Amino acid sequence: MRNLTLLTDLYQLTMLNGYFEKNIHEDIVVFDMFFRKNACNSGYTIVCGIEQFVDYINNIHFSDDDLKYLKSLNLFSDKFLIFLKDFKFTGDIYAVEEGTIMFPNEPVLTVKAPLYQAQLIETALLTIVNFQSLIATKASRVCFAAQGDPVLEFGLRRAQGPDAGTYGARAAVIGGCNATANVLAGKLFDIPLIGTQAHSWVQKFDTELEAFEAYADIYPDKCLLLVDTYNVLNSGLPNAIKVFKKLKENDYKPLGIRLDSGDLQYLSKECKKVLDKEGFGDVSITASNDLDEYTISSLKSDGAAINSWGVGTKLITSADSPSLGGVYKLAASFKGDIIEPKIKLSEDPEKINNPGYKKVVRIYNESHKAEADLIMLHNEVIDESKPLTVFHPIYNWKAKTFINYKIKELHKPLFINGECKHEHKSVMEIRDYVKDELNTLWEGYRRLSNPQTYKVDLSDDLWNLKNEMIDSKKFL
Amino acid sequence: MRNLTLLTDLYQLTMLNGYFEKNIHEDIVVFDMFFRKNACNSGYTIVCGIEQFVDYINNIHFSDDDLKYLKSLNLFSDKFLIFLKDFKFTGDIYAVEEGTIMFPNEPVLTVKAPLYQAQLIETALLTIVNFQSLIATKASRVCFAAQGDPVLEFGLRRAQGPDAGTYGARAAVIGGCNATANVLAGKLFDIPLIGTQAHSWVQKFDTELEAFEAYADIYPDKCLLLVDTYNVLNSGLPNAIKVFKKLKENDYKPLGIRLDSGDLQYLSKECKKVLDKEGFGDVSITASNDLDEYTISSLKSDGAAINSWGVGTKLITSADSPSLGGVYKLAASFKGDIIEPKIKLSEDPEKINNPGYKKVVRIYNESHKAEADLIMLHNEVIDESKPLTVFHPIYNWKAKTFINYKIKELHKPLFINGECKHEHKSVMEIRDYVKDELNTLWEGYRRLSNPQTYKVDLSDDLWNLKNEMIDSKKFL
């Protein structure tokens, strides 16, 4: 496993050294990871990457080589560097289960640990979880647009480096994709692979027909042919049909054709007509070429005869919204057993963090649809036998009372006293869980453009605490 | 070093297996890597990532574990898997020097190798070089906007995974950034690091003043203070000035302040006024918060008093243009010593590749400004003593004749018969080379919006070859 201990911002280490010098490094603090806006302008965000974050925590250590490098920076005391030699995470981490749907301002993950440990891990946590959550969410949107057709992840060559292509493929499958072309991702995460041939295969042979025949000869039961190297309707498709007929004579079932350029709507319809006429109406027509949820939606509503979608660049980079702005903020500091809540002010009320040691509760109706979430202080309890009224945290005249409801606490322990409590789940299991999660959402939250805003409210106690703290600061 | 051999698309391996079955896998072929549009809507693209591509080639091998995984896919013959066991790159690769400025449709890198080898490496090559070239180009734009002010790379937490943050930091420094916050990138690539303190440092102490005093106490000669945790003008700045005064009394020179939110133009000017009045007119005012080349340009032209720029998300993801669409196309196949050029047609003339085994030549004027590039067949020679006329490859009535000029062949050998010829250069050396390269460009090509289009023309021989091949296909 790679040592990502130095995958951090320098200021984390200058602060650690400072905390150490001031002898406050062992103070127990609480940090929350949350995001202020959903990924991909979506109505929700799928939390993804928890497994890789757990691997990172389990593997944190400063190697001799790391320490030698840090010493060379002339920023840290020798005493501090010796202290780092024995660095080990000993705190608690609570997080939502990987694949959980979350909403803005909710703690996705809460760290309660000695200050120096909680501070160090910020950057890697954000790097890992921001990216995979972004891609899982993007993939769920693309799959939503494909209305149940298979969606294939093809983006590795345009991914932002090897990890982006590989962890991105993992996240894409978790978000709903059926397979990836990335062999390394297939191996690492045991996810289905897909791939046939490229234009270079077709070009290498003297004629397109020879290229198709050679492919069918080697993969008679996996024959999906790329038909746009020279000209789809005058060359690729007729050649494919010749090969399909031979396969059929030998009792093989051809898989279909792939279009990778041109007017996909027109070409797919024309191909479908010919395929139907020639008795191959049941083969797949796969399309690729700069697709995303919007182009797929548009092709679908224009009646394109495509039933399998290869999605590359725009999925693996989340091209129209290529980052999730997850942040990690100090929420509390313990003085002995006393919790001292912490706040960061801002002229923008939406940017003021929720102070204190907290948890998140989801409220479901009788048909298990999610109705609202409540951010609460860690020790608050809801009596499910009584009606529950929730308020909007800023526009608090917006209120709603629930009578028949069930609640679920979303945080589970990932680490307790440094001991890993995380249970490994396979990618395909997490993918199933995401499907269940998405089923708890009303359709309006899944809309690709202008989705409904899900209710995330604060408990009375948290709301009061926050407002007292804001009032007590005289700066605004 | 990581084994990235499986960082490839499945279709590369299904094709390899097919070439092997058809016994054409040892045929010598030529593939070109090129891009059709510049990175970041720029007038040029900085080629970056060559060093990591070389590492990848030097390290290619299928481990027993890899082969076991491939066998489990039930796609490949045992004979082929045994063949892969001894996979080693034995071909030639020519590429431009890392940091070279290139333009659309020019081969950046040309592979001449046995078919199975040339085919396998496509995906990793593109993943590595597309991303780093994208970020190096983006960074050069951001630095251009900053007009010589230091630009600091702060994006790790929003990068698309660990590699994106780390290789992205490398590329950003190559493109012109002065330092990165990413400690791992600092260690791996020996590049300058920067970092001071976060909001959490300020929040952890009972008051902002205590937090600043503590920082100044530990880092008296590196005191740059983050002044926006509570309120810049009423709290952060006055507290910073108190601390700066004490530092001055003790003969330390404070470094400056950092603004990370709010109206950067207004706040920086107000801070500057106060700092000037208090005798700290020479300290740095660093700004961060969703900056890119456009916001920096706008802040500059509005007279913001900022002289150091922390650039995060929008640089490390190249947010407005998060991929470079580099492709890798079969250009020729050898039959013995005879070169058989290869072409892929398209209804869009710009998408038809340039066939044949080629090289690229840059034409400089007497003051070493780049005037045009010429894509030529590999064995063509230019006589510099004679005038040289170049034609636009599509609008060929556009022509220009050069009289006093110098030419430079841009490709250098990276591998010859599988032997590595690449000379390692440090990141800071490559950064210097990029500066020299950018100096060869007329200003118009560097403009952030609507840059001039650089001339990339085809030699007469190549132009004739291409058009004969297009004419010989009857499909269009």
XYZ file of N, CA and C in Angstrom, chain A residues 192-288:
291
model
N -16.742 -5.203 -13.090
C -16.811 -5.723 -14.452
C -16.053 -4.847 -15.444
N -15.398 -5.517 -16.395
C -14.642 -4.822 -17.440
C -15.350 -4.948 -18.773
N -15.092 -3.975 -19.631
C -15.674 -4.011 -20.966
C -14.637 -3.476 -21.954
N -14.614 -4.031 -23.168
C -13.694 -3.515 -24.178
C -13.632 -4.443 -25.368
N -13.560 -3.877 -26.550
C -13.546 -4.700 -27.763
C -12.372 -4.309 -28.651
N -12.594 -3.340 -29.551
C -11.490 -2.924 -30.417
C -11.561 -1.424 -30.723
N -10.420 -0.880 -31.130
C -10.294 0.553 -31.423
C -10.170 0.750 -32.936
N -10.155 2.003 -33.356
C -9.955 2.288 -34.781
C -8.647 1.687 -35.294
N -7.625 1.655 -34.438
C -6.328 1.145 -34.898
C -6.426 -0.314 -35.351
N -7.292 -1.102 -34.688
C -7.503 -2.491 -35.124
C -8.007 -2.506 -36.568
N -8.984 -1.688 -36.828
C -9.590 -1.658 -38.159
C -8.573 -1.171 -39.191
N -7.808 -0.144 -38.818
C -6.831 0.426 -39.750
C -5.691 -0.540 -40.057
N -5.357 -1.382 -39.079
C -4.181 -2.249 -39.232
C -4.376 -3.264 -40.361
N -5.611 -3.669 -40.577
C -5.870 -4.654 -41.639
C -6.040 -3.926 -42.970
N -5.877 -4.679 -44.067
C -5.938 -4.033 -45.379
C -7.334 -3.477 -45.658
N -8.357 -4.175 -45.177
C -9.717 -3.651 -45.371
C -10.483 -3.774 -44.051
N -11.535 -2.993 -43.968
C -12.382 -3.017 -42.774
C -13.006 -4.407 -42.598
N -13.434 -4.999 -43.726
C -14.055 -6.315 -43.642
C -13.097 -7.350 -43.057
N -11.843 -7.314 -43.514
C -10.850 -8.252 -42.953
C -10.681 -8.038 -41.448
N -10.683 -6.785 -41.054
C -10.523 -6.478 -39.623
C -11.695 -7.060 -38.829
N -12.912 -6.866 -39.340
C -14.092 -7.385 -38.633
C -14.074 -8.917 -38.606
N -13.705 -9.511 -39.746
C -13.668 -10.978 -39.802
C -12.666 -11.541 -38.807
N -11.517 -10.885 -38.736
C -10.487 -11.356 -37.796
C -11.008 -11.275 -36.360
N -11.684 -10.179 -36.051
C -12.192 -10.030 -34.682
C -13.233 -11.104 -34.367
N -14.143 -11.314 -35.310
C -15.208 -12.304 -35.106
C -14.630 -13.708 -34.979
N -13.553 -13.934 -35.686
C -12.895 -15.233 -35.645
C -12.358 -15.519 -34.239
N -11.778 -14.498 -33.617
C -11.147 -14.694 -32.301
C -12.173 -14.601 -31.172
N -13.131 -13.707 -31.309
C -14.141 -13.499 -30.264
C -15.543 -13.717 -30.825
N -15.849 -14.931 -31.298
C -17.142 -15.137 -31.958
C -18.340 -14.871 -31.036
N -18.157 -15.097 -29.734
C -19.285 -14.882 -28.821
C -19.241 -13.511 -28.148
N -18.286 -12.675 -28.559
C -18.176 -11.337 -27.943
C -17.983 -10.304 -29.032
N -18.736 -10.464 -30.108
C -18.448 -9.663 -31.291
C -19.256 -8.368 -31.323
N -18.605 -7.295 -30.856
C -19.180 -5.958 -30.940
C -18.217 -5.150 -31.816
N -18.700 -4.603 -32.909
C -17.801 -4.020 -33.916
C -17.922 -2.497 -33.996
N -16.767 -1.872 -34.067
C -16.679 -0.404 -34.177
C -16.826 -0.044 -35.656
N -17.902 0.647 -36.016
C -18.256 0.759 -37.431
C -17.963 2.132 -38.064
N -17.248 3.007 -37.358
C -17.097 4.364 -37.906
C -15.673 4.738 -38.320
N -14.827 3.759 -38.596
C -13.450 4.121 -38.964
C -13.417 4.843 -40.311
N -14.213 4.363 -41.268
C -14.205 5.003 -42.602
C -15.538 5.701 -42.873
N -16.624 4.929 -42.879
C -17.935 5.542 -43.107
C -18.991 4.567 -42.596
N -19.807 5.012 -41.649
C -20.721 4.103 -40.944
C -21.683 3.420 -41.908
N -22.426 4.224 -42.671
C -23.541 3.636 -43.417
C -23.100 2.949 -44.712
N -22.010 3.459 -45.321
C -21.571 2.871 -46.595
C -20.531 1.777 -46.441
N -19.926 1.694 -45.265
C -18.854 0.711 -45.130
C -18.972 -0.082 -43.820
N -18.930 0.636 -42.678
C -18.895 -0.050 -41.381
C -20.085 -0.973 -41.166
N -21.273 -0.448 -41.356
C -22.469 -1.236 -41.077
C -22.620 -2.416 -42.045
N -22.519 -2.188 -43.383
C -22.620 -3.341 -44.292
C -21.572 -4.424 -43.987
N -20.337 -4.012 -43.675
C -19.306 -4.995 -43.340
C -19.666 -5.750 -42.060
N -20.177 -5.020 -41.076
C -20.562 -5.669 -39.812
C -21.659 -6.704 -40.075
N -22.605 -6.337 -40.916
C -23.724 -7.258 -41.170
C -23.240 -8.524 -41.889
N -22.288 -8.350 -42.813
C -21.700 -9.553 -43.454
C -21.132 -10.499 -42.390
N -20.400 -9.907 -41.451
C -19.756 -10.720 -40.411
C -20.808 -11.317 -39.472
N -21.805 -10.530 -39.127
C -22.874 -11.029 -38.243
C -23.576 -12.234 -38.879
N -23.783 -12.163 -40.209
C -24.483 -13.273 -40.886
C -23.672 -14.565 -40.784
N -22.361 -14.435 -40.983
C -21.512 -15.634 -40.853
C -21.559 -16.184 -39.431
N -21.511 -15.283 -38.468
C -21.577 -15.727 -37.067
C -22.872 -16.491 -36.832
N -23.962 -15.924 -37.337
C -25.279 -16.526 -37.150
C -25.318 -17.928 -37.765
N -24.723 -18.036 -38.969
C -24.667 -19.362 -39.617
C -23.969 -20.378 -38.721
N -23.012 -19.901 -37.936
C -22.267 -20.800 -37.048
C -22.831 -20.799 -35.627
N -24.081 -20.351 -35.507
C -24.792 -20.376 -34.226
C -24.220 -19.465 -33.149
N -23.512 -18.417 -33.566
C -23.093 -17.412 -32.593
C -24.044 -16.218 -32.667
N -24.209 -15.568 -31.521
C -25.066 -14.392 -31.500
C -24.197 -13.136 -31.460
N -24.201 -12.325 -32.519
C -23.394 -11.095 -32.479
C -23.898 -10.146 -31.395
N -22.950 -9.429 -30.788
C -23.352 -8.513 -29.693
C -23.887 -7.185 -30.212
N -23.222 -6.640 -31.245
C -23.738 -5.374 -31.758
C -22.676 -4.498 -32.380
N -22.996 -3.222 -32.495
C -22.084 -2.259 -33.133
C -21.828 -1.086 -32.180
N -20.720 -0.403 -32.438
C -20.436 0.813 -31.663
C -20.205 1.977 -32.605
N -20.847 3.104 -32.276
C -20.674 4.371 -33.007
C -19.872 5.307 -32.118
N -18.803 5.905 -32.668
C -17.932 6.739 -31.841
C -17.763 8.139 -32.422
N -18.578 8.508 -33.405
C -18.445 9.848 -33.993
C -19.697 10.138 -34.812
N -19.780 11.359 -35.275
C -20.876 11.737 -36.170
C -22.170 12.041 -35.424
N -23.242 12.142 -36.178
C -24.554 12.467 -35.622
C -25.160 11.177 -35.058
N -25.010 10.989 -33.768
C -25.374 9.703 -33.151
C -26.870 9.413 -33.284
N -27.663 10.476 -33.262
C -29.105 10.271 -33.357
C -29.459 9.734 -34.742
N -29.013 10.424 -35.765
C -29.287 10.005 -37.148
C -28.678 8.632 -37.451
N -27.393 8.486 -37.149
C -26.701 7.238 -37.500
C -27.311 6.036 -36.779
N -27.645 6.215 -35.495
C -28.196 5.061 -34.751
C -29.535 4.643 -35.342
N -30.352 5.613 -35.710
C -31.660 5.269 -36.295
C -31.490 4.565 -37.634
N -30.577 5.077 -38.456
C -30.351 4.451 -39.764
C -29.798 3.033 -39.586
N -28.873 2.881 -38.683
C -28.303 1.548 -38.430
C -29.388 0.595 -37.941
N -30.217 1.084 -37.046
C -31.269 0.248 -36.470
C -32.207 -0.275 -37.575
N -32.558 0.621 -38.517
C -33.441 0.223 -39.617
C -32.829 -0.941 -40.386
N -31.540 -0.783 -40.743
C -30.873 -1.822 -41.529
C -30.727 -3.102 -40.705
N -30.319 -2.952 -39.457
C -30.144 -4.139 -38.596
C -31.477 -4.886 -38.462
N -32.554 -4.146 -38.255
C -33.893 -4.770 -38.155
C -34.207 -5.552 -39.434
N -33.988 -4.897 -40.568
C -34.306 -5.501 -41.862
C -33.497 -6.778 -42.085
N -32.256 -6.771 -41.595
C -31.369 -7.911 -41.845
C -31.498 -8.988 -40.763
N -32.438 -8.782 -39.851
C -32.660 -9.809 -38.828
C -31.758 -9.699 -37.616
N -31.177 -8.511 -37.403
C -30.339 -8.319 -36.219
C -30.917 -7.215 -35.331
N -32.237 -7.204 -35.218
C -32.915 -6.156 -34.453
C -32.617 -6.201 -32.964
N -32.075 -7.313 -32.488
C -31.859 -7.433 -31.038
C -30.426 -7.132 -30.615
N -29.536 -6.755 -31.562
C -28.162 -6.477 -31.124
C -28.088 -5.093 -30.488
N -27.032 -4.913 -29.744
C -26.873 -3.645 -29.038
C -26.283 -2.578 -29.969
N -26.739 -1.356 -29.804
C -26.101 -0.219 -30.483
C -25.505 0.656 -29.390
N -24.190 0.584 -29.285
C -23.480 1.347 -28.258
C -23.006 2.653 -28.875
N -23.176 3.742 -28.143
C -22.658 5.023 -28.627
C -21.654 5.574 -27.633
N -20.649 6.236 -28.159
C -19.699 6.958 -27.315
C -19.328 8.222 -28.084
